[in-house]
PDB file of C-alpha atoms in Angstrom:
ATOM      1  CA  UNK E   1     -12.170 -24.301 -49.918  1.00 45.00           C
ATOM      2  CA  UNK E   2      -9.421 -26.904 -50.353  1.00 51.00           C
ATOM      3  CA  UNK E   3     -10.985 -30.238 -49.731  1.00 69.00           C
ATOM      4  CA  UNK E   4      -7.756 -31.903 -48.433  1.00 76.00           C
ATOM      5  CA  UNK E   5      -8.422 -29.178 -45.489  1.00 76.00           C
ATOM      6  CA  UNK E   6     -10.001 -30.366 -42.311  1.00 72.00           C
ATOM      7  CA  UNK E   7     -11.211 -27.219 -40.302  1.00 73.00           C
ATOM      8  CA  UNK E   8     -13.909 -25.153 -39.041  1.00 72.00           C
ATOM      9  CA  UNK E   9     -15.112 -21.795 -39.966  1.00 78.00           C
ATOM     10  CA  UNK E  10     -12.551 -19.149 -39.234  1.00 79.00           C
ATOM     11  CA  UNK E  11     -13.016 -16.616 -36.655  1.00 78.00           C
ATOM     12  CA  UNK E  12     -11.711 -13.365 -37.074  1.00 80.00           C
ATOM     13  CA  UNK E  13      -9.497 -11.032 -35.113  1.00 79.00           C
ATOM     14  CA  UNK E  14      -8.426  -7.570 -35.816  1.00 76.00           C
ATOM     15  CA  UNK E  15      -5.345  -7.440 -37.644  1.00 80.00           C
ATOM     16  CA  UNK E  16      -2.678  -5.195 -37.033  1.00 76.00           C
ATOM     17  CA  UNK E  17       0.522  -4.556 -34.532  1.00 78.00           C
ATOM     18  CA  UNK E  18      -1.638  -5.249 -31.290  1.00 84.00           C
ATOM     19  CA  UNK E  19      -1.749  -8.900 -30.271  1.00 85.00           C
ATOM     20  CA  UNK E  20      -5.141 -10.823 -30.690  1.00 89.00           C
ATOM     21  CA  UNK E  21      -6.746 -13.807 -29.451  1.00 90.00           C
ATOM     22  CA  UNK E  22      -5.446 -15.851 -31.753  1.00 91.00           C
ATOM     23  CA  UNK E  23      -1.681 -14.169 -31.361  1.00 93.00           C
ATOM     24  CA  UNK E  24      -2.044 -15.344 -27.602  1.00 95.00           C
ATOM     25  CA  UNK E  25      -3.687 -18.749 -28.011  1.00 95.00           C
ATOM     26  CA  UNK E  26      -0.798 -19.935 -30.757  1.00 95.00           C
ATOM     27  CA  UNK E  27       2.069 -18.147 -28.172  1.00 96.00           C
ATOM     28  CA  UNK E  28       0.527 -20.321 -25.626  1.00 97.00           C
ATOM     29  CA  UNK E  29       0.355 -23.243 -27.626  1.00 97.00           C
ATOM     30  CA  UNK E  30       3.734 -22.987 -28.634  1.00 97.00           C
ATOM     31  CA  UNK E  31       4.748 -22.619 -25.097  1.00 97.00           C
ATOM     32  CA  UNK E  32       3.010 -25.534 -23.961  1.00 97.00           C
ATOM     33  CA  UNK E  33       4.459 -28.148 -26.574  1.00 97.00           C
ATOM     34  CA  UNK E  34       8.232 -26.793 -25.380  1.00 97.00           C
ATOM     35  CA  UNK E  35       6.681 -27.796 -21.461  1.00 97.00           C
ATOM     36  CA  UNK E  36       5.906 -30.835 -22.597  1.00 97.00           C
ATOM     37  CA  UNK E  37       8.776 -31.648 -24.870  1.00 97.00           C
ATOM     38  CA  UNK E  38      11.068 -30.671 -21.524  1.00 97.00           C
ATOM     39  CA  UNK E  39       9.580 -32.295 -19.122  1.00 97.00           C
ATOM     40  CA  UNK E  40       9.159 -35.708 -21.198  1.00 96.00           C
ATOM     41  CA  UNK E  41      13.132 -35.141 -21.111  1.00 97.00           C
ATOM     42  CA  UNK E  42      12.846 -34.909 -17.340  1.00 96.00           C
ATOM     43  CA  UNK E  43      10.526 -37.978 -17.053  1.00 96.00           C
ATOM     44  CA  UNK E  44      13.405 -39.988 -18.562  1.00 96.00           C
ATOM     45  CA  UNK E  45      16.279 -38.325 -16.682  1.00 95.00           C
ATOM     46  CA  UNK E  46      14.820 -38.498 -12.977  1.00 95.00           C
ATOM     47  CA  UNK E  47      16.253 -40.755 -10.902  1.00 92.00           C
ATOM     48  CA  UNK E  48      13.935 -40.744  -8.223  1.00 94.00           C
ATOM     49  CA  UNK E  49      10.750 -42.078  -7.677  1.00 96.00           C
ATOM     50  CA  UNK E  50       9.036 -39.431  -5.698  1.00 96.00           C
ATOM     51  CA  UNK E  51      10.785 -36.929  -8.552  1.00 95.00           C
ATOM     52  CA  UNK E  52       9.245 -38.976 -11.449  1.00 96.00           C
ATOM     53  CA  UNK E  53       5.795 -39.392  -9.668  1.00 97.00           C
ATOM     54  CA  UNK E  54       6.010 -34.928  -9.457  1.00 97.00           C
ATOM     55  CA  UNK E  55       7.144 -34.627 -12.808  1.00 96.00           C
ATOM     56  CA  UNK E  56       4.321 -37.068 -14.203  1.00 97.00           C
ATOM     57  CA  UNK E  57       2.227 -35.075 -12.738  1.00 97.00           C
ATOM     58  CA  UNK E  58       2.839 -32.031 -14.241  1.00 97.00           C
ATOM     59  CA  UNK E  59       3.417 -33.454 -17.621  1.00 97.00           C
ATOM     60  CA  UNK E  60      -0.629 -35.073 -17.673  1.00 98.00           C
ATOM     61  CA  UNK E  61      -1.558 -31.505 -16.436  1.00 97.00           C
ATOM     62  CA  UNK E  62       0.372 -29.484 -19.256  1.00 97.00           C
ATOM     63  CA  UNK E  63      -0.316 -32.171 -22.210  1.00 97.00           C
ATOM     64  CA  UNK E  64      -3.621 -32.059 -21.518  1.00 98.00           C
ATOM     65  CA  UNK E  65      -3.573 -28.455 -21.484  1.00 98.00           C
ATOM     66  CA  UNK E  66      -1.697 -28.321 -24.781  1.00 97.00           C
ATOM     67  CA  UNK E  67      -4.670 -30.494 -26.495  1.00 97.00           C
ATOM     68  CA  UNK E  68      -7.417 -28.232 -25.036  1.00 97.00           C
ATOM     69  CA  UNK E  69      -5.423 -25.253 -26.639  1.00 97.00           C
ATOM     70  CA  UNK E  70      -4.989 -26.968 -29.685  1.00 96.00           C
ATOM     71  CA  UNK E  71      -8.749 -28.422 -29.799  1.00 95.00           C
ATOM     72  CA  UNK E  72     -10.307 -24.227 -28.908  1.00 95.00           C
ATOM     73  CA  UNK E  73      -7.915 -23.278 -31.937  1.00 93.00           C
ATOM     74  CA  UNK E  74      -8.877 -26.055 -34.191  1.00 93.00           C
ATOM     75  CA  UNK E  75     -13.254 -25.037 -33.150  1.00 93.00           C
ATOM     76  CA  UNK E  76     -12.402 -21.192 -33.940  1.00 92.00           C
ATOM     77  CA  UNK E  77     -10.583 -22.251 -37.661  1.00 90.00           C
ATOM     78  CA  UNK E  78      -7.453 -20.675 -36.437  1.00 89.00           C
ATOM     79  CA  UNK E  79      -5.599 -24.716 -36.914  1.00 85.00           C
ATOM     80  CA  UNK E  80      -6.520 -26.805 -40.100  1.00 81.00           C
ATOM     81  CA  UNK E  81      -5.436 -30.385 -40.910  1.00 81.00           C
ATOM     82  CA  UNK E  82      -5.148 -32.090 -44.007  1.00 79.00           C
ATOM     83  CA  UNK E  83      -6.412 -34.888 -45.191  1.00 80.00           C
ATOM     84  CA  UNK E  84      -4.208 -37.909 -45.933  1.00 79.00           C
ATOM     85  CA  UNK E  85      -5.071 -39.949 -48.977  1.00 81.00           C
ATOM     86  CA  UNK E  86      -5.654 -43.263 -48.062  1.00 84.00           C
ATOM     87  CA  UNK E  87      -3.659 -44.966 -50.464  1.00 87.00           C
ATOM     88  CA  UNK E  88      -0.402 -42.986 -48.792  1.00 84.00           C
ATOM     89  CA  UNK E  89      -1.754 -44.817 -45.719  1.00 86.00           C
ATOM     90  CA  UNK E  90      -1.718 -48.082 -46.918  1.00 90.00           C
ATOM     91  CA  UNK E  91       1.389 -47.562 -48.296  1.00 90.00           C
ATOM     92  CA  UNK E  92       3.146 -46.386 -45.152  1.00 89.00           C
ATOM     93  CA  UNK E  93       1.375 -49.369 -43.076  1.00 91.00           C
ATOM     94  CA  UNK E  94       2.697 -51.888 -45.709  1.00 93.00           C
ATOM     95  CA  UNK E  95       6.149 -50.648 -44.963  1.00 92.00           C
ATOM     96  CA  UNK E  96       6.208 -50.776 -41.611  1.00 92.00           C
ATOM     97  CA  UNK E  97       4.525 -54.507 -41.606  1.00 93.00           C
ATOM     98  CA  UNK E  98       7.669 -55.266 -43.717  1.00 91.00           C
ATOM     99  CA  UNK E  99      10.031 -53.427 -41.575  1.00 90.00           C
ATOM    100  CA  UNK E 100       8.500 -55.004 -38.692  1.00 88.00           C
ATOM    101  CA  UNK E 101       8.355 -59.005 -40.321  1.00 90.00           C
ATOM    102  CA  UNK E 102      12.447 -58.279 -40.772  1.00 88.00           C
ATOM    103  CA  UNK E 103      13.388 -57.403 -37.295  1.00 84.00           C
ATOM    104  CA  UNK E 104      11.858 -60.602 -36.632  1.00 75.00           C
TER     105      UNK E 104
END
């Protein structure tokens, strides 16, 4: 196991040219971050109130949908994340404390 990997024990599916679990929960997924990408886009574009207040709505509902997806795939080792050295952290904080001391 690579140990700049973050993840949980994978669970298999059947492989093959039938669609799994897995298949489904990463087309969903996918689906889900283009809902939320598009209606952030509508957020900014609506002009009215009671429009906004609708579209808000439905934005909470499919982000937080997108995170439960993405936290069910992360639990059954079908999503891994990778560790970031610290010292790239530090780095990239250091450089945006500068970049933000310039702007004043």
């Amino acid at each position: 196991m690579n140990n700049n990997k973050i993840n949980n024990t994978k669970v298999d599916v059947p492989n093959g040219i039938k669609l799994n679990d897995k298949d489904y929960m990463n087309s969903l997924l996918s689906c889900l971050k283009e809902m939320v990408k598009n209606y952030s886009i509508a957020l900014t574009e609506a002009s009215n109130e009671t429009l906004y207040s609708k579209y808000k709505e439905m934005f909470d509902t499919y982000i937080n949908l997108q995170r439960e997806v993405f936290e069910t795939m992360f639990r059954y080792g079908w999503y891994s994340l990778e560790k970031l050295d610290s010292n790239k952290i530090n780095e990239k904080y250091q450089m945006l404390s500068e970049e933000k001391i310039s702007l004043g």
